[in-house]
XYZ file of C-alpha atoms in Angstrom:
425
model
C 54.420 133.664 82.005
C 56.535 136.568 83.264
C 54.369 140.252 83.438
C 54.781 142.549 80.669
C 55.780 145.643 82.229
C 53.670 148.668 82.240
C 54.212 152.842 82.114
C 51.933 154.675 82.723
C 53.911 158.380 82.212
C 53.952 157.703 78.067
C 55.751 158.790 75.062
C 53.926 158.812 71.610
C 55.926 158.715 68.616
C 54.706 159.069 65.241
C 55.485 158.986 61.067
C 52.924 160.427 59.419
C 51.928 158.453 56.420
C 54.908 156.155 56.623
C 54.667 154.046 53.758
C 54.884 156.705 51.524
C 58.230 158.153 53.502
C 59.340 155.113 53.529
C 59.215 155.231 49.277
C 61.115 158.511 49.440
C 63.620 157.270 52.195
C 64.837 154.731 49.328
C 63.915 156.755 45.855
C 65.790 160.132 45.168
C 63.439 162.449 43.918
C 59.833 161.396 45.351
C 59.795 164.320 47.584
C 60.063 166.189 45.170
C 56.791 165.520 42.613
C 52.810 164.069 43.117
C 53.453 161.363 44.080
C 51.030 158.360 45.649
C 51.257 154.944 46.719
C 49.009 152.162 45.300
C 46.947 150.245 48.289
C 48.057 147.233 49.094
C 46.548 143.850 48.735
C 43.234 142.297 49.514
C 42.648 146.017 46.837
C 42.220 144.636 42.879
C 40.282 148.647 42.328
C 43.736 150.163 41.760
C 43.179 152.606 44.680
C 45.425 155.337 46.101
C 46.396 154.608 49.728
C 48.328 157.601 50.663
C 49.169 161.034 49.265
C 51.980 163.445 49.224
C 51.066 166.786 49.787
C 52.552 168.609 46.229
C 48.855 165.610 44.543
C 47.090 166.788 47.501
C 47.363 170.526 46.267
C 45.767 169.030 42.971
C 42.805 167.891 44.012
C 44.228 164.046 44.418
C 42.687 161.758 47.219
C 43.252 158.895 49.560
C 40.413 155.923 48.010
C 40.848 157.693 44.027
C 40.944 155.838 41.042
C 43.842 155.645 39.009
C 41.963 157.118 35.762
C 40.775 159.879 38.303
C 43.648 160.723 39.895
C 45.404 160.763 36.062
C 43.238 163.235 34.628
C 43.861 166.312 38.216
C 47.505 165.318 37.749
C 48.743 163.805 34.701
C 52.608 163.850 36.317
C 51.166 162.356 39.091
C 54.147 159.330 40.667
C 52.347 156.746 40.876
C 53.946 153.727 43.325
C 53.554 149.599 43.690
C 53.292 148.949 47.693
C 56.044 147.698 48.530
C 54.669 145.977 52.875
C 58.012 144.130 54.028
C 60.614 146.396 53.680
C 57.745 148.552 55.114
C 58.309 146.256 58.444
C 61.137 145.629 58.442
C 61.897 148.944 58.617
C 58.924 149.302 60.776
C 61.021 147.110 63.328
C 64.574 148.357 62.962
C 62.362 151.481 64.520
C 60.893 149.419 66.847
C 64.430 147.703 67.790
C 66.208 151.099 68.118
C 63.814 152.754 70.512
C 63.671 149.508 72.798
C 67.597 151.122 73.065
C 66.021 153.990 75.243
C 62.727 151.989 77.228
C 62.289 148.224 77.822
C 58.536 149.173 77.735
C 57.512 149.706 73.842
C 53.695 149.596 72.713
C 52.984 149.301 68.883
C 49.940 151.050 66.977
C 49.507 151.160 63.139
C 52.321 151.914 61.282
C 54.631 154.538 62.177
C 53.293 155.095 65.385
C 54.838 153.861 68.581
C 54.440 154.292 72.007
C 57.507 154.816 74.713
C 57.302 153.423 78.451
C 58.917 156.370 80.069
C 58.302 155.445 83.921
C 61.736 154.744 85.827
C 63.891 156.833 82.916
C 65.060 159.290 85.054
C 67.595 156.956 87.040
C 69.967 156.611 83.365
C 68.912 159.874 81.461
C 68.697 162.018 84.663
C 64.801 164.955 84.104
C 62.261 164.384 81.213
C 64.440 166.651 78.922
C 67.307 164.222 79.110
C 65.151 161.802 78.021
C 63.631 163.554 74.703
C 66.499 164.387 73.641
C 67.950 161.045 73.844
C 64.279 159.746 72.035
C 65.613 162.345 69.487
C 68.635 160.956 68.408
C 67.728 157.262 69.227
C 65.602 158.371 66.680
C 67.705 161.127 63.900
C 70.187 158.112 63.801
C 67.590 155.858 62.665
C 66.275 158.107 60.500
C 69.268 159.058 58.735
C 70.047 154.997 58.513
C 66.608 154.992 56.349
C 67.766 155.714 52.716
C 69.724 152.192 53.461
C 72.698 152.264 50.520
C 70.853 154.724 48.452
C 73.097 157.459 49.546
C 71.965 159.965 47.094
C 68.971 160.057 49.344
C 68.316 164.130 49.986
C 68.255 164.562 54.645
C 65.497 166.419 53.131
C 63.583 163.571 52.381
C 64.172 161.417 55.430
C 60.797 160.873 57.627
C 60.532 162.956 60.505
C 58.063 162.380 63.521
C 56.954 163.682 65.763
C 57.033 163.360 69.557
C 54.280 163.986 72.336
C 54.581 163.600 76.179
C 51.638 162.400 78.105
C 50.087 160.523 80.419
C 48.751 157.879 79.037
C 49.131 157.182 75.663
C 46.209 159.072 74.794
C 47.334 161.949 75.921
C 50.602 161.499 74.019
C 49.216 160.673 71.671
C 47.072 164.111 70.964
C 50.651 165.999 71.954
C 52.632 163.829 68.911
C 49.025 165.437 67.080
C 50.249 168.930 67.995
C 54.246 168.583 67.207
C 55.626 170.331 64.482
C 58.127 167.739 62.641
C 61.150 167.211 64.555
C 60.051 168.641 67.901
C 58.484 167.237 71.311
C 55.450 168.604 72.459
C 54.693 167.795 76.450
C 51.432 168.058 78.450
C 52.618 168.553 81.934
C 51.234 166.905 85.383
C 47.611 167.145 86.080
C 46.764 169.386 83.286
C 45.669 167.118 80.987
C 42.254 168.116 80.880
C 43.530 171.330 80.102
C 45.843 170.767 77.758
C 42.937 169.046 75.504
C 40.201 171.310 76.042
C 41.462 173.359 72.896
C 41.522 169.955 70.940
C 39.452 169.292 68.024
C 37.726 165.597 68.100
C 38.870 164.466 64.607
C 41.243 163.304 68.229
C 39.808 161.643 69.119
C 39.275 157.204 67.931
C 36.451 157.526 66.717
C 34.167 156.908 63.059
C 33.355 158.843 60.593
C 29.421 158.735 61.552
C 30.180 159.192 65.152
C 32.462 162.677 64.452
C 29.510 163.730 61.941
C 27.035 163.067 64.255
C 29.182 165.457 66.476
C 29.629 168.113 64.547
C 26.452 168.492 63.510
C 25.352 168.506 67.420
C 27.674 171.297 67.194
C 30.391 169.597 68.907
C 33.822 171.187 67.276
C 36.751 170.218 70.526
C 37.811 168.378 73.501
C 36.458 170.680 75.839
C 32.922 171.832 73.851
C 32.740 167.215 73.996
C 33.691 167.460 77.430
C 31.330 171.148 78.986
C 28.184 168.214 78.459
C 27.459 165.676 80.892
C 29.151 162.136 80.656
C 25.654 160.926 81.172
C 23.588 162.714 78.410
C 26.764 161.893 75.676
C 26.459 157.644 77.162
C 22.334 157.931 76.203
C 23.263 159.256 72.459
C 26.296 157.066 71.796
C 26.498 154.142 74.078
C 28.975 152.603 75.059
C 31.621 154.187 72.470
C 30.318 157.725 74.068
C 31.276 157.734 77.592
C 34.913 155.877 76.724
C 34.604 159.579 74.120
C 33.839 161.858 77.414
C 36.359 160.030 78.631
C 39.337 160.329 76.722
C 39.194 163.742 76.013
C 38.421 164.883 80.381
C 41.742 163.064 80.797
C 39.579 160.303 83.127
C 41.343 156.829 80.877
C 45.066 156.758 81.596
C 45.539 154.138 79.322
C 49.223 152.909 79.833
C 52.142 151.986 78.097
C 51.753 148.124 77.394
C 55.543 146.026 76.625
C 55.039 143.277 74.636
C 57.893 140.532 75.408
C 58.939 139.466 72.174
C 59.688 136.268 70.801
C 62.017 134.312 69.675
C 60.123 133.925 65.328
C 60.372 130.305 63.468
C 61.109 131.093 60.295
C 61.623 129.181 57.241
C 61.995 130.626 52.721
C 62.648 129.355 50.441
C 64.198 130.715 46.817
C 62.712 129.799 43.699
C 64.417 129.210 40.896
C 62.966 130.600 38.840
C 60.316 132.984 40.310
C 56.426 131.227 40.316
C 53.437 132.754 39.843
C 50.720 129.452 39.566
C 48.786 130.152 43.232
C 48.985 126.056 43.285
C 52.539 125.596 43.379
C 52.918 128.770 45.799
C 50.395 127.223 48.178
C 52.283 123.723 47.680
C 55.783 125.571 49.456
C 53.918 126.837 51.916
C 53.557 123.335 52.980
C 56.151 122.634 52.842
C 57.593 125.318 54.655
C 54.441 124.778 57.429
C 56.029 121.771 58.089
C 59.318 122.941 58.630
C 58.955 125.328 60.841
C 56.842 122.751 62.655
C 59.356 121.225 63.096
C 62.285 123.266 64.249
C 63.352 122.184 68.353
C 61.910 125.603 69.154
C 57.823 124.458 69.186
C 58.466 121.483 70.858
C 55.784 122.432 73.231
C 54.363 125.096 72.182
C 51.402 125.802 70.000
C 52.064 128.459 67.407
C 49.255 131.411 67.657
C 49.926 134.212 64.845
C 51.909 133.777 62.157
C 52.928 135.036 59.272
C 53.927 135.029 54.570
C 55.781 137.253 52.945
C 56.812 137.874 49.251
C 59.338 139.043 47.279
C 58.043 139.967 43.623
C 60.097 140.521 40.918
C 61.059 142.756 39.783
C 60.536 145.346 42.902
C 57.961 145.040 45.228
C 56.718 142.450 47.587
C 53.652 140.479 49.504
C 52.830 140.645 53.488
C 50.146 138.757 54.975
C 50.293 138.445 58.703
C 46.532 136.077 60.689
C 46.068 135.847 64.535
C 44.781 131.716 65.345
C 41.684 131.984 66.331
C 42.358 129.483 68.430
C 46.083 128.099 69.056
C 47.678 125.399 67.294
C 50.513 122.937 65.864
C 47.946 120.647 63.183
C 49.161 122.076 59.830
C 46.463 122.330 58.113
C 44.771 124.946 60.227
C 47.683 126.631 60.157
C 47.777 127.031 56.649
C 44.335 127.239 56.292
C 44.470 131.307 56.489
C 47.594 131.879 54.121
C 45.869 129.818 51.621
C 43.101 131.808 51.535
C 44.843 135.235 52.172
C 46.711 133.517 48.638
C 43.516 132.792 46.767
C 41.660 136.626 47.696
C 44.331 138.513 47.298
C 47.848 136.642 45.956
C 51.882 138.527 44.875
C 50.416 141.528 42.410
C 53.590 139.355 40.008
C 56.117 136.093 39.780
C 57.579 134.881 43.732
C 61.430 134.477 43.786
C 61.662 134.269 47.511
C 58.544 133.287 50.403
C 58.775 133.479 54.122
C 57.306 131.576 56.647
C 57.592 132.960 60.225
C 55.920 131.979 63.403
C 55.780 135.240 65.615
C 52.810 133.728 68.502
C 52.583 130.424 70.671
C 50.461 129.247 73.436
C 51.503 126.885 75.825
C 50.446 122.830 74.269
C 48.552 120.205 76.763
C 51.565 119.125 79.541
C 51.940 116.108 77.532
C 53.578 118.405 75.346
C 54.784 120.500 77.847
C 55.874 116.994 78.897
C 57.725 116.064 75.888
C 59.040 118.692 75.476
C 61.385 118.727 78.128
C 61.788 114.678 78.086
C 66.011 113.546 77.612
C 65.391 113.606 73.640
C 64.484 116.486 73.434
C 67.619 118.462 75.632
C 68.929 116.167 73.641
C 68.645 117.755 70.140
C 68.012 121.210 71.672
C 71.889 120.825 72.068
C 72.724 119.267 68.440
C 70.375 122.249 66.721
C 72.783 124.690 69.532
C 75.460 123.421 67.716
C 74.259 123.066 63.897
C 73.628 127.195 64.667
C 77.318 128.107 65.729
C 78.544 126.859 62.937
C 76.134 127.726 60.557
C 76.909 130.991 62.090
C 80.398 131.237 61.609
C 80.791 129.938 58.127
C 77.700 132.799 57.803
C 80.526 135.620 59.367
C 83.530 134.057 57.228
C 81.490 134.081 54.461
C 79.706 136.650 53.953
C 76.265 135.792 52.102
C 73.483 132.549 53.108
C 75.710 128.842 51.917
C 74.242 126.787 53.575
C 70.565 125.366 51.857
C 68.332 122.291 51.779
C 66.993 120.213 48.000
C 63.689 120.161 48.504
C 61.076 118.439 46.131
C 58.094 120.970 45.686
C 57.378 120.341 41.162
C 57.549 116.442 40.264
C 55.905 116.692 37.971
C 57.587 119.102 36.124
C 60.760 118.488 33.134
C 62.563 121.847 34.202
C 65.097 120.493 37.200
C 64.585 124.328 38.103
C 61.670 123.977 38.712
C 60.770 120.300 40.105
C 63.347 121.372 43.327
C 63.518 124.262 45.419
C 65.646 125.907 47.446
C 65.266 125.972 50.968
C 68.135 128.494 53.535
C 69.641 126.453 56.290
C 69.058 127.166 59.054
C 69.588 125.217 62.416
């Protein structure tokens, strides 16, 4: 397996409240009214997830129940979450940033680290690299509105950019930047820059934050002024790491990810389906189909996700990293079915998609089997089929090739008995 690329000099791209910004970009008028995004599954209590600044001014806060929020702000606009849409927009952002640098590492939604080492030979000075990143982000920003031409530029997401040695310095710089602007931490000045920053920029939980404030420590400089041994004795290994971050002793490089080409299987229902048993059966069908894909031969599945398009708008998304890579269909399906039982889609499903996104080498026997002559022949046939299907899709401008599978054989209605699966050779 090839070694992952790294970069010590980092640029941090941060878009606060990324899911809410995605909704504002595709719905004109949201940015000018108090808005809140409901928490996605598995939360079933209908609490608020993200809140706009206008809503915050009325006292509405994340974590409130809907009734509490409406009581404080009767004009509050509530939005059902669409995690698939946010995931797709985030993937578009990553794709745009890889046009500037091949070393890209993801954080939470809306947070990306870009490796800057070596880009001077392409763009020139650090200022030119920042200009290239800014242009790419502005182009992605405009594309956020998609087909919605009524969205005003002021409604589009605004990014913050920070550049420094290591991911932590870059993140702190981005958190200090104004919208659509960049803050650069000069090399060698990391400690002086960090000293004046509040301790909230550290990756600490609420309890540690409370204890630090009770000790009178409100800035990173105040934390570093105390002996490292004293902080370690008080907070253990967590305290030691926090002290080293605040002192600029830790330089975490950006680690690029070798993104595998996912194996995808999709199923479109004739009529929207809400029964969990039928959805679980459909997942079994998709897993069986994905496991037969030629690119899966010789490899075990390590990461997977399932997503659903819900009737009337909205989506459902679940992603899992398996404890042990496997090619067993039952073990692959287990976490998906558990999530489906505990936090099902909020409505009837029109389309279900399964993706294998992470792989691990199989046993020696599997690897040998993957390289035999028959496997090579099958791979050649698949390449020919993919080429033909791609040409048809380009000419017709839409998907026209499908598999017909039996999903509910006991039903009298043909629409319920069969389902269409996109043909993706």
